[in-house]
XYZ file of C-alpha atoms in Angstrom:
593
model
C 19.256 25.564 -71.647
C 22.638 23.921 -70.410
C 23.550 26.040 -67.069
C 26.774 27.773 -66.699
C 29.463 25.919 -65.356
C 30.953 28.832 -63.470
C 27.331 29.700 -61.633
C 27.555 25.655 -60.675
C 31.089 26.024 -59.123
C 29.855 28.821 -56.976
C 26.941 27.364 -55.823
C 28.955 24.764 -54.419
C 31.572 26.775 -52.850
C 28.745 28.987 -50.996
C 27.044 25.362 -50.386
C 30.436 24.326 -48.801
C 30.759 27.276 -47.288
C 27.640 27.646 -45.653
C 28.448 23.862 -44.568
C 32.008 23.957 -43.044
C 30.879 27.234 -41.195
C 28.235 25.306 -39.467
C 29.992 22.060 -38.858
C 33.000 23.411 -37.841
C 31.629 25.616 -34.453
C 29.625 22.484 -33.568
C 32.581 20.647 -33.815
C 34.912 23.172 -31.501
C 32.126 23.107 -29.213
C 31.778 19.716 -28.301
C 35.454 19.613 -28.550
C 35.501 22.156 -25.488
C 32.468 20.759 -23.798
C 34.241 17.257 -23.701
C 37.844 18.471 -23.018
C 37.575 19.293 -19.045
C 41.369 19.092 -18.453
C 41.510 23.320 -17.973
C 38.578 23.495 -16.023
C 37.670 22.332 -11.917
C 35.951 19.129 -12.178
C 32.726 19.060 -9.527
C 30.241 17.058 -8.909
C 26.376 17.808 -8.536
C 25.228 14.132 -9.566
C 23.973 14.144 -5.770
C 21.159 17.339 -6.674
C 21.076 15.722 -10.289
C 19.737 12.348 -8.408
C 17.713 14.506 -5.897
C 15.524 16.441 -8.601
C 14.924 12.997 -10.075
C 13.501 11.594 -6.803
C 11.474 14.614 -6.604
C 10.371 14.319 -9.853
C 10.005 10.158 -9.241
C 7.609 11.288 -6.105
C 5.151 13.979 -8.225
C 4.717 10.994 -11.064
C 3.391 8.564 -8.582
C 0.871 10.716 -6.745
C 0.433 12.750 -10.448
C 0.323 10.066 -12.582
C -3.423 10.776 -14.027
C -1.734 13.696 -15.676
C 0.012 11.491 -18.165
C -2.804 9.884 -19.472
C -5.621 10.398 -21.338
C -8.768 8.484 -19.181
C -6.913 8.531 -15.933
C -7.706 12.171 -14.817
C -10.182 10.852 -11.798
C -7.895 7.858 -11.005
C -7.122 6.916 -7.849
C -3.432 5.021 -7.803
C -4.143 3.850 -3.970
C -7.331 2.211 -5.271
C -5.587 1.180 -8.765
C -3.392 -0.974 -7.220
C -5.900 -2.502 -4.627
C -7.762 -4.138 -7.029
C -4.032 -5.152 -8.939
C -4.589 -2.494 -12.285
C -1.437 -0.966 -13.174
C -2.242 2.261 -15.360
C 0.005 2.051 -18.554
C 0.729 5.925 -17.990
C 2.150 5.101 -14.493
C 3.938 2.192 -15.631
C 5.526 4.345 -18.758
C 5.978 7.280 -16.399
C 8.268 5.535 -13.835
C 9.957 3.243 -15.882
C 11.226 6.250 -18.466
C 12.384 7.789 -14.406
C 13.611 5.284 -13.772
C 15.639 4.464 -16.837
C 17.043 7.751 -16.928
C 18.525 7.448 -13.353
C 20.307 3.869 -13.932
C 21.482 5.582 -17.198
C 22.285 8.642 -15.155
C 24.636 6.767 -12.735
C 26.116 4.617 -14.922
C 28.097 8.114 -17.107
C 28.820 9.273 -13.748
C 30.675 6.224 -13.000
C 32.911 5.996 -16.240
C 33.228 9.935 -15.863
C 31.822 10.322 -19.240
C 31.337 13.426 -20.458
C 30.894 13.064 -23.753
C 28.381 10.224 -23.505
C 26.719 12.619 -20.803
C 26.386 15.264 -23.446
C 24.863 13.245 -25.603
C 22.109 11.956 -23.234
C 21.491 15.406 -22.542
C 20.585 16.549 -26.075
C 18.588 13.356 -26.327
C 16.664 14.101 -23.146
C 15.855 17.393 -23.988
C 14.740 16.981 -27.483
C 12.631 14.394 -26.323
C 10.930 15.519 -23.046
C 10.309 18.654 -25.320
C 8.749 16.789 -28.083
C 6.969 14.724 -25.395
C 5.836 17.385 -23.441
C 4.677 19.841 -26.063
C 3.739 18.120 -28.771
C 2.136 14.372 -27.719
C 1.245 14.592 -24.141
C -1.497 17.318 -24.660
C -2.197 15.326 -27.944
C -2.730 12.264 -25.850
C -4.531 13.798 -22.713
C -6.408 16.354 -24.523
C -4.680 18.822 -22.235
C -2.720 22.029 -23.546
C 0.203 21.979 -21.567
C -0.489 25.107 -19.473
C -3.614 23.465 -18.231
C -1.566 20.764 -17.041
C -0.533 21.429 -13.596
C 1.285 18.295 -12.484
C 2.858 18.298 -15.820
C 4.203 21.656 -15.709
C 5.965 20.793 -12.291
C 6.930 18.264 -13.201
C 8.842 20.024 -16.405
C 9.815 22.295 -13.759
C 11.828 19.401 -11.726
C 12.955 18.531 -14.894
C 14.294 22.122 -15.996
C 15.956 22.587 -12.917
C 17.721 18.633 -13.225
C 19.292 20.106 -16.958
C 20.593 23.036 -15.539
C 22.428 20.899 -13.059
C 23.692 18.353 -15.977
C 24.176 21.398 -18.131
C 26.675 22.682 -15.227
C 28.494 18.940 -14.210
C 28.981 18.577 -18.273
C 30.740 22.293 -18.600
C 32.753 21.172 -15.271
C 33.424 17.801 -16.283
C 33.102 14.971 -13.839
C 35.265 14.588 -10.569
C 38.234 12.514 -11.021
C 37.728 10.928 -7.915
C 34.418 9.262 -6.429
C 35.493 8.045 -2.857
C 32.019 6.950 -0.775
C 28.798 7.898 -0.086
C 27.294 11.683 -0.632
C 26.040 11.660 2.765
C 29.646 10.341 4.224
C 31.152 13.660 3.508
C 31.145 15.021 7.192
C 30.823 12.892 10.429
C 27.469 14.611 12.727
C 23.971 13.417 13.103
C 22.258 15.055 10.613
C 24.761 13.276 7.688
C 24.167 10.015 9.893
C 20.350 9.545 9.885
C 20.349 11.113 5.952
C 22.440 7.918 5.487
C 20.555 5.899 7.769
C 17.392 6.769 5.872
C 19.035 5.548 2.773
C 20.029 2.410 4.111
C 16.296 1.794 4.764
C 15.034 2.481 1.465
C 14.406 -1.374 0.002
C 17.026 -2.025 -2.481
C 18.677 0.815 -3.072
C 21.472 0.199 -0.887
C 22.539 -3.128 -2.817
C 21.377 -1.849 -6.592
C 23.647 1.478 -6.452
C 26.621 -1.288 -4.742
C 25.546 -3.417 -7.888
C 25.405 -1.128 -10.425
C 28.774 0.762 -8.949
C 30.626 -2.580 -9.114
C 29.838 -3.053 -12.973
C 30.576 0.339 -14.111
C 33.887 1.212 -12.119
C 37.372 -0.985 -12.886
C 38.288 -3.223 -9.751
C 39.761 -6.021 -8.979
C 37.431 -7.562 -6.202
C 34.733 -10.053 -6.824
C 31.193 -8.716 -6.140
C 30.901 -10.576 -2.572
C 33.840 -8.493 -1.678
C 33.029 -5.222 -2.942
C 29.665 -6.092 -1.108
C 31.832 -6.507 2.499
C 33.817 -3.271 1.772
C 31.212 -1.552 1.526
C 29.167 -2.753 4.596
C 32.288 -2.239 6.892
C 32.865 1.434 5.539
C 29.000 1.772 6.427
C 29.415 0.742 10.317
C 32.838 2.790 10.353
C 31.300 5.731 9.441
C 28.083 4.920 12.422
C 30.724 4.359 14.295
C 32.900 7.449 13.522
C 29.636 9.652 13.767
C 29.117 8.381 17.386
C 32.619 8.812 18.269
C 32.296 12.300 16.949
C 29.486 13.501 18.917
C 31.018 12.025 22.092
C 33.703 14.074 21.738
C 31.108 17.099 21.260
C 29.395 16.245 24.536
C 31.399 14.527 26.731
C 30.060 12.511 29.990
C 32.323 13.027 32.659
C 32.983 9.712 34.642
C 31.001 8.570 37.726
C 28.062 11.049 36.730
C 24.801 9.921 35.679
C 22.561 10.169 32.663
C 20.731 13.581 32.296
C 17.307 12.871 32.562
C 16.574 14.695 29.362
C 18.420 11.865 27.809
C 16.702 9.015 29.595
C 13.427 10.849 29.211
C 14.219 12.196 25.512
C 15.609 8.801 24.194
C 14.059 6.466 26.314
C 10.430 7.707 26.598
C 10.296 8.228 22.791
C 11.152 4.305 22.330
C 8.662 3.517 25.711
C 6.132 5.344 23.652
C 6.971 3.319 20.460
C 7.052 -0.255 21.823
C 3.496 0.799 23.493
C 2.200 1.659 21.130
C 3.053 -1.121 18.443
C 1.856 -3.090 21.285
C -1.926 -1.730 21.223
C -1.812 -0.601 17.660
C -4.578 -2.954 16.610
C -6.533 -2.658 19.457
C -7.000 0.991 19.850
C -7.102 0.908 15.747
C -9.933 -1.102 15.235
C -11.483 0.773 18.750
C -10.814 3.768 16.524
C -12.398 2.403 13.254
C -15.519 1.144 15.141
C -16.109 4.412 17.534
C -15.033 7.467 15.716
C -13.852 7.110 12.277
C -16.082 4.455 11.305
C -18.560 5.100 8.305
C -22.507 3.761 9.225
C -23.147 1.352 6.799
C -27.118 0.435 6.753
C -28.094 -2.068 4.757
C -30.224 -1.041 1.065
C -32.205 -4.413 0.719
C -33.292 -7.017 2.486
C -33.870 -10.068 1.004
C -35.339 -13.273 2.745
C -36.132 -16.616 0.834
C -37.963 -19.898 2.357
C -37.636 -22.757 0.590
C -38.931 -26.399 0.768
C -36.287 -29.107 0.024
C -34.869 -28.980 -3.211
C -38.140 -27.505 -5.051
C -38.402 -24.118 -6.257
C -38.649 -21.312 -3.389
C -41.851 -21.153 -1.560
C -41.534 -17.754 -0.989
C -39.015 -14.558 -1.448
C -39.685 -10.828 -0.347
C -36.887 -8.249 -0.380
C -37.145 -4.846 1.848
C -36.420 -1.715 0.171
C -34.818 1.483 1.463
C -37.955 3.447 2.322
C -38.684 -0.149 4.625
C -35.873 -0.316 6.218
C -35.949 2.281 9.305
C -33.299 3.519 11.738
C -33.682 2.744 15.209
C -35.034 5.934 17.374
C -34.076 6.182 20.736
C -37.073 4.962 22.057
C -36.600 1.895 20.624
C -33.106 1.883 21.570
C -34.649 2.539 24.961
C -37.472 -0.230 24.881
C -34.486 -2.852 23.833
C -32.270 -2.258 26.718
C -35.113 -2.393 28.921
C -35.865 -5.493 27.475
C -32.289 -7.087 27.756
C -31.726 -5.840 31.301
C -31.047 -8.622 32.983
C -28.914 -10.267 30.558
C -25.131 -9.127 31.064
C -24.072 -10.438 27.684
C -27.146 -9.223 25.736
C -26.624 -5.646 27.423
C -22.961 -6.318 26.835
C -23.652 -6.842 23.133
C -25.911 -3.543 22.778
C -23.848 -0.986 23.977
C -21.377 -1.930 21.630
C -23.350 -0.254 19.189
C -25.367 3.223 19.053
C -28.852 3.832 18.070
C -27.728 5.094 14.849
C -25.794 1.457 13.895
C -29.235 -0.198 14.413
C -31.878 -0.493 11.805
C -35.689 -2.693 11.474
C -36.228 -4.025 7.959
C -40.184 -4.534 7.658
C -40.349 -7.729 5.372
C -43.873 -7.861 3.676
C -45.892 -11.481 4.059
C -46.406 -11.636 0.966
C -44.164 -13.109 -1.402
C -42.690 -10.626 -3.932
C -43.036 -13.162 -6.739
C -45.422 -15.688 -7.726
C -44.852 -19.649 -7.252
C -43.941 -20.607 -10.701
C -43.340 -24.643 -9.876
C -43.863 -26.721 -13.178
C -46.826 -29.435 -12.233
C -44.446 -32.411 -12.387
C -42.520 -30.934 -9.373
C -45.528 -29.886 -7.781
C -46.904 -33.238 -7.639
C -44.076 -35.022 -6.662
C -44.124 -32.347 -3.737
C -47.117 -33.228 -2.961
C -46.780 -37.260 -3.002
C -43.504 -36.829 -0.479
C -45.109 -35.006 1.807
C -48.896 -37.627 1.628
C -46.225 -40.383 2.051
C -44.314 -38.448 4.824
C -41.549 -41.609 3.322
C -38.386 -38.742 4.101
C -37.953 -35.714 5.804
C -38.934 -32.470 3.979
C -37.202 -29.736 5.585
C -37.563 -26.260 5.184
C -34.763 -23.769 4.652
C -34.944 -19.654 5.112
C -31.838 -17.720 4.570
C -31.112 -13.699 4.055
C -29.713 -11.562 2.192
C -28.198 -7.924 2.734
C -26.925 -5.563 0.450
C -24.971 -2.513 1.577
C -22.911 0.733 -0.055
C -19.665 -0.117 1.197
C -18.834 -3.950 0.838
C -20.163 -7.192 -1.066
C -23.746 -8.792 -0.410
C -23.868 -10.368 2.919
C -26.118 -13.576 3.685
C -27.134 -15.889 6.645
C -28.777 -18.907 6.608
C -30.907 -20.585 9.887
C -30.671 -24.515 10.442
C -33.214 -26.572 8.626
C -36.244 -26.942 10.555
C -38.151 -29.827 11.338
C -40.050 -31.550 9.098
C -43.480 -30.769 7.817
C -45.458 -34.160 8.203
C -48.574 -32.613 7.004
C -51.006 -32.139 3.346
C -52.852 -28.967 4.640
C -49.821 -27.333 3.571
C -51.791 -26.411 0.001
C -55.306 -25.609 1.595
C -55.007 -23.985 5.403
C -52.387 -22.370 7.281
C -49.148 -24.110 8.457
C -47.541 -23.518 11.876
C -44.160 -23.267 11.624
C -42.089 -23.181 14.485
C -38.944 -21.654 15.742
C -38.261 -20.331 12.199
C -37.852 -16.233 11.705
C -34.796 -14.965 13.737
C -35.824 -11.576 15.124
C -31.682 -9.671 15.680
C -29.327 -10.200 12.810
C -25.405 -8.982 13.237
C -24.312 -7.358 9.874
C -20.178 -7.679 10.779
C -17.679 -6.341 8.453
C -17.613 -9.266 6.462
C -19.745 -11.396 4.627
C -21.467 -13.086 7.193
C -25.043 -12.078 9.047
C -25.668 -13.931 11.397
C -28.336 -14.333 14.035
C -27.337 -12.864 17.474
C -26.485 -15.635 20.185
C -26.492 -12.372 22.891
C -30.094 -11.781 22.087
C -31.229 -15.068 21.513
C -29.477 -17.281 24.144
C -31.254 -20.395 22.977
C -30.839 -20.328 19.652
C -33.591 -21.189 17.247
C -35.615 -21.304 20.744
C -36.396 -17.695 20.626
C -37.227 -17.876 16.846
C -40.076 -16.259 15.680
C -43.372 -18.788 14.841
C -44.760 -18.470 11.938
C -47.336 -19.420 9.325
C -47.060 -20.210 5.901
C -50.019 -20.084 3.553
C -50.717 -20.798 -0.141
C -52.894 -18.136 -1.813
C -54.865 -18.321 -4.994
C -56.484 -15.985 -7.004
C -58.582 -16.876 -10.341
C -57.481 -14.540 -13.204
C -59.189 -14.071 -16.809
C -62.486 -15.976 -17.944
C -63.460 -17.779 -20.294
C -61.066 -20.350 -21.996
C -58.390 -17.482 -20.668
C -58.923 -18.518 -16.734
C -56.378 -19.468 -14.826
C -55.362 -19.277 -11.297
C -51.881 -17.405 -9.941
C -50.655 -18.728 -6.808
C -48.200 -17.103 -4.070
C -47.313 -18.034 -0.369
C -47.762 -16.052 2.078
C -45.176 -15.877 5.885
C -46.845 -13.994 8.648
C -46.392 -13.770 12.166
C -48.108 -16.646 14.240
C -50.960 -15.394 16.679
C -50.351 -11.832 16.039
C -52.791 -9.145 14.988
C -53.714 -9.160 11.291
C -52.222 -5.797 10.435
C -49.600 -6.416 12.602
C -48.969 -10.346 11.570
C -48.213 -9.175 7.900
C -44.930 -7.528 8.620
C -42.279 -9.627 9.620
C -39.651 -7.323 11.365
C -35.927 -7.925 11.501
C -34.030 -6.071 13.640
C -30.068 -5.690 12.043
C -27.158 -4.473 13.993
C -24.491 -3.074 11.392
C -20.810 -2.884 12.135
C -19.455 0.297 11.242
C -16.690 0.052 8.141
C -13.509 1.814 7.925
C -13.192 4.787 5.329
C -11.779 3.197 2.055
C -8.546 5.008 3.066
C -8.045 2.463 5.664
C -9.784 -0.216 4.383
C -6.259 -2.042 3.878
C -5.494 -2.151 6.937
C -8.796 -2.842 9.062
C -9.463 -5.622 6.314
C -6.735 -7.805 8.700
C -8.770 -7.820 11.737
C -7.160 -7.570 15.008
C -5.592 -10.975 15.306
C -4.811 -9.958 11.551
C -2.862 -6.819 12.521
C -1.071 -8.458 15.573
C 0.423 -11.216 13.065
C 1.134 -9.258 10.229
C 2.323 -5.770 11.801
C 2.722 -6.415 15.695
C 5.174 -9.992 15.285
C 6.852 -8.411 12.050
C 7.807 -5.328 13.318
C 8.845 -7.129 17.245
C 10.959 -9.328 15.415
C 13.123 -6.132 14.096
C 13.085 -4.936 17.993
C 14.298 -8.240 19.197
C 17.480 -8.199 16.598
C 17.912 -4.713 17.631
C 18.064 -5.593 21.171
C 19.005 -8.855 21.186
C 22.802 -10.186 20.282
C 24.212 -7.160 21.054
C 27.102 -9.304 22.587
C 28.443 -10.443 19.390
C 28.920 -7.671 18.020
C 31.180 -5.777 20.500
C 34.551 -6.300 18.995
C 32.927 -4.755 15.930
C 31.581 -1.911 17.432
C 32.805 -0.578 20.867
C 35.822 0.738 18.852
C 37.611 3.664 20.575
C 39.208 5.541 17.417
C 38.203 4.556 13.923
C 40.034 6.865 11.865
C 42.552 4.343 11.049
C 40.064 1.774 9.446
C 38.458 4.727 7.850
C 41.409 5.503 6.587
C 42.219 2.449 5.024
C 38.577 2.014 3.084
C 39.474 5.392 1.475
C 42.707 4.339 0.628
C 41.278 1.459 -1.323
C 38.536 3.975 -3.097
C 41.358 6.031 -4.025
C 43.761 3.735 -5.155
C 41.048 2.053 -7.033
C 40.033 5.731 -8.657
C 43.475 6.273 -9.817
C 43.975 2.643 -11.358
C 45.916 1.012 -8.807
C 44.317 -2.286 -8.947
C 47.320 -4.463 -7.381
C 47.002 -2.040 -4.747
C 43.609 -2.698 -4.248
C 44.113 -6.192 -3.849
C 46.766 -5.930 -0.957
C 44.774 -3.246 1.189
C 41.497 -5.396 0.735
C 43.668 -7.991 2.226
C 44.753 -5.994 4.758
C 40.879 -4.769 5.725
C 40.410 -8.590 5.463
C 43.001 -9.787 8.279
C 42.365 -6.843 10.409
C 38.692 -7.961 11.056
C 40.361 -11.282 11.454
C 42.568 -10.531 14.004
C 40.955 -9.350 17.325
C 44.540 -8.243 18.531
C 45.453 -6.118 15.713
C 41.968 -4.815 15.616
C 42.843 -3.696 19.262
C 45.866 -1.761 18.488
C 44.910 -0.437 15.264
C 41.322 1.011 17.486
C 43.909 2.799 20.247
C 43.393 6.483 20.761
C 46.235 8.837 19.388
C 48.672 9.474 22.231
C-alpha cells in the first residue's frame, strides 16, 4: 500500500517537534551556564584541588581496590622490589591528568570548556565505577570500600565544580591561595607547599603557559620567588606587630626554651639517629631470626665433595640458659669474648647438631677417583681441603662462610683408616644481617688455632649379590678423640643478629655508617645553608615595611589579569631595579610616618 502523504507530513512535524523541544532547553541551558556576566564570579578551585589530593592520597594507600589480583598487595613492598601495579599506575595518572587539566580551565577562566569536562568526568567515572571496575575486580561496588570513598571524594569534588561552573570563574587570579591573609597558620600552609618536590615550579610552569604575559619564563620564575619571601617577610612583620618586644628586655624563656629546645632536640637527635636506630632494631624491635638448615660441605681440591650433611629444624636447638651460663663461664677472662656475648641474649643463640655422616653418597666417576688417588701417592702438589657452610633463614637470602684451606694431606690411608685432620671445624659462627657467617675472632682469638680436629673416614658397605653386588661408599667427619656417641655429632654453635621488621627493612638495610652518609650528611647540609650565609641575605630580608613591594607584585598580577601587558613590562622593570638598587630598596622599606 502507498502511505498517505498527509500521515508522513505529520510524523515529521511531531518528529521535529519532539526534536526542537529537546534541543532547544539544552541549548538555553548551556547558554546560561556559560554566560556568568549576571552572576558573582567565585572561586573554589582551592577545595576543587583539595578533594583531589585527598582523593590522590586514598588511591596510593587503596590502590588494590582498582584491580583485579592486587587485593593482598602491599604498595610499600611493590615498589621495593621495583613492580609498579598497572592499577596504581592507571589510578594516579587518570588523578593526575584530571588536575593538570583542572588548572589549566581555571587559568583561561573557561567555563564552557569546564562544563564540558564535567559531563565527561561524570559519565565516565560513572561508567567506570559501576559498570567495569566491579567487572574487572570481581567486586560489586558496595563491597568496595576504598572505592566507594573514593566516589565519595569524588562526589563531593563535582558539587564544588558544579558550583564554580554556575558562578563562573573569578575574573581576577592575583597569588597564591594560602597568600590571602598574612599570620602563621597561612605561612607554614604555604611553607608546606613550598616543600612538596615540584609542585612549586610545575603550578609556576603550567601558570606561565596558560595565562597571557609578557615576561619570559626565567622572569615569571623571579616574580614569583620575590612575592614568596615578601609575603615570609610580611607574615613576620605581622606577628611582630602582634607581640611586640619592648627594647632592652630579654627573650622570654618560653621562647628560648619553646623555639630553641625544639631545634636542640632536632639537631640531637639527627645526630644519634642511626645509632640509637640500629640500638633499637637490635634490642627491642628486632625479629629473632634462627637459622632453618645447616648445611656444611668438605671438599678435596677440585674433585667432587667428600662429604655434605645439612641440619634440619628439629637439629638445630636454642640455647637454654644453662648453656648461656656454661659459655660465659667459659669466656670469663676474655674481655672481648665476654664483650661479644652480651651483645646477644640466650634466645639469639642456637647449636646446629651436624650428623658425621655424610647425607649423600660419594658418587666420583673412577677416572677422577684414580687420578685422586695418584696425586696424593705422588704427594707431586698440594691437595688441600676446603669446608664451607651454609645457612638458610626466614627473613633474608642464604648466608655462607668458608674456612682457609688447610694443609695438605700427604698421606694414602686416606681410602682405608682414619685421617686426622687438624684445625678444621670452627666451633662459634656469627650469622650478621647480611650474607656473610663468619667464624667468631672473639671466641676464637687464634683463628683456625682453636678449630675443632677432626677425622675423616671412607665407609663402604657391599650391597646386592650375585652379578648385582656392588659396594656404596660415603665419608664420614667426626670429632677427633671424643667419645663415640659423642664424636658423631659435630656441634656448631651460631650467634644470629636480630633483623629489622620488613617495615624498616629500608632503612636498617644502610647500616650505621650507611645512615650517617645518606640521612645524617644530607639532612646537615640543609642545616648548614639554613644557618650559614645568613649575611648575604640581609638587604633582602631585614626589611622594615614590605607593603610597598607587596604592593607592586600585585600590581603586576592585576595589570596582567586585566590585559595590561605594556604595563607589565614597566612594573617588572621597576621590581627589577628596586632589588638592584640597595638605596631605593632602603627608602621604598621605610615605615609609614
Amino acid at each position: 500500500p502507498v502511505p498517505n502523504p498527509h500521515v508522513l507530513l505529520r510524523s515529521k512535524a511531531a518528529t521535529a517537534g519532539v526534536a526542537h523541544n529537546i534541543y532547544h532547553p539544552v541549548c538555553e541551558f548551556c547558554r546560561d551556564i556559560v554566560d556568568t556576566q549576571s552572576r558573582a564570579a567565585t572561586d573554589v578551585y582551592a577545595y576543587m584541588f583539595l578533594a583531589d589530593v585527598v582523593g590522590f592520597i586514598i588511591i596510593i594507600f587503596g590502590f588494590w581496590a582498582f584491580g583485579k589480583y592486587t587485593a593482598a598487595a602491599d604498595i610499600t613492598s611493590s615498589l621495593l622490589e621495583n613492580q609498579v601495579p598497572e592499577a596504581f599506575l592507571f589510578m594516579l595518572l587518570f588523578q593526575f591528568t584530571t588536575m593538570v587539566i583542572d588548572r589549566a580551565l581555571y587559568l583561561r577562566k573557561s567555563v564552557l570548556g569546564k562544563l564540558v569536562f564535567q559531563v565527561i568526568l561524570v559519565i565516565g567515572i560513572h561508567i567506570w565505577m559501576f559498570f567495569i571496575l566491579p567487572y574487572v575486580t570481581q567486586r560489586l561496588f558496595r563491597h568496595n570500600t576504598v572505592a566507594q570513598l573514593w566516589y565519595f571524594v569524588k562526589c563531593i569534588y563535582f558539587g564544588l565544580s558544579a558550583y564554580q561552573i554556575r558562578s563562573g570563574y573569578p575574573t581576577r587570579i592575583l597569588g597564591n591561595f594560602f597568600t590571602k591573609k598574612y599570620n602563621y597558620l597561612n605561612l607554614f600552609l604555604f611553607q608546606g607547599f613550598r616543600l612538596v618536590p615540584f609542585l612549586v615550579e610545575l603550578r609556576a610552569v603550567m601558570d606561565w603557559v596558560w595565562t597571557d604575559t609578557t615576561l619570559s619564563l626565567p622572569d615569571w620564575m623571579c616574580v614569583e620567588d620575590i612575592y614568596a619571601n615578601i609575603f615570609i617577610i610580611k607574615c613576620s612583620r605581622e606577628t611582630e606587630k602582634k607581640f611586640p618586644q619592648p627594647r632592652g628586655q630579654k627573650k622570654k624563656k618560653v621562647v628560648k626554651y619553646g623555639m630553641g629546645g625544639l631545634i636542640i632536640l632536632f639537631l640531637v637527635g639527627i645526630i644519634w639517629f642511626p645509632l640509637l636506630f640500629m640500638s633499637l632494631v637490635r634490642s627491642v624491635v628486632g625479629i629473632i631470626n634462627h637459622p632453618i638448615d645447616v648445611t656444611v660441605t668438605l671438599k678435596l681440591g677440585g674433585y667432587e665433595p667428600l662429604f655434605s650433611a645439612s641440619s634440619q629444624q628439629q637439629y638445630i636447638k636454642p640455647f637454654t640458659n644453662k648453656e648461656y651460663e656454661d659459655l660465659t663461664k667459659e669466656f670469663e677472662g676474655q674481655l672481648l669474648a665476654m664483650q661479644f656475648i652480651t651483645i646477644y641474649d640466650v634466645e639469639d643463640i642456637v647449636t646446629a647438631r651436624i650428623e658425621g655422616s655424610s647425607g649423600s653418597l660419594w658418587s666420583i666417576s673412577p677416572p677422577s677417583r684414580e687420578q685422586m688417588r695418584l696425586e696424593l701417592q705422588n704427594g707431586s702438589s698440594d691437595m688441600t681441603l676446603h669446608l664451607s657452610w651454609t645457612l638458610q633463614r626466614y627473613l633474608g637470602h642464604g648466608q655462607g662462610g668458608a674456612s682457609p684451606a688447610c694443609a695438605p694431606v700427604p698421606t694414602l690411608s686416606l681410602w682405608t683408616e682414619p685421617v686426622a685432620l687438624q684445625n678444621l671445624f670452627p666451633k662459634y659462627i656469627q650469622a650478621s644481617t647480611g650474607l656473610e657467617a663468619e667464624p667468631i675472632e672473639e671466641l676464637q682469638p687464634d683463628g683456625e688455632e682453636n678449630f675443632l680436629d677432626v677425622e675423616l673416614q671412607l665407609k663402604q658397605e657391599r650391597r646386592g649379590s650375585g652379578p648385582g653386588e656392588h659396594f656404596v661408599e660415603w665419608w664420614v667427619l667426626r670429632q677427633k678423640d671424643a667419645p663415640s656417641k659423642v664424636g658423631s655429632i659435630l656441634p656448631m654453635v651460631i650467634f644470629n643478629d636480630k633483623v629489622s621488621p620488613p617495615s624498616l627493612g629500608f632503612l636498617a638495610g644502610y647500616g650505621i655508617m650507611g645512615l650517617y652518609v645518606s640521612v645524617v650528611l644530607v639532612i646537615g647540609k640543609f642545616v648548614r645553608d639554613f644557618f650559614s650565609e645568613v649575611s648575604h641575605s640581609i638587604m633582602f630580608e631585614e626589611l622594615p615595611y614590605v607593603d610597598r613591594i607587596l604592593k607592586l607584585c600585585q600590581d603586576i598580577f592585576l595589570v596582567r589579569e586585566t590585559g595590561e601587558l605594556e604595563l607589565e613590562e614597566e612594573l617588572y622593570a621597576k621590581l627589577i631595579f628596586l632589588y638592584r638598587s640597595p638605596e631605593t630598596m632602603i627608602k621604598w622599606t621605610r615605615e609609614k610616618e
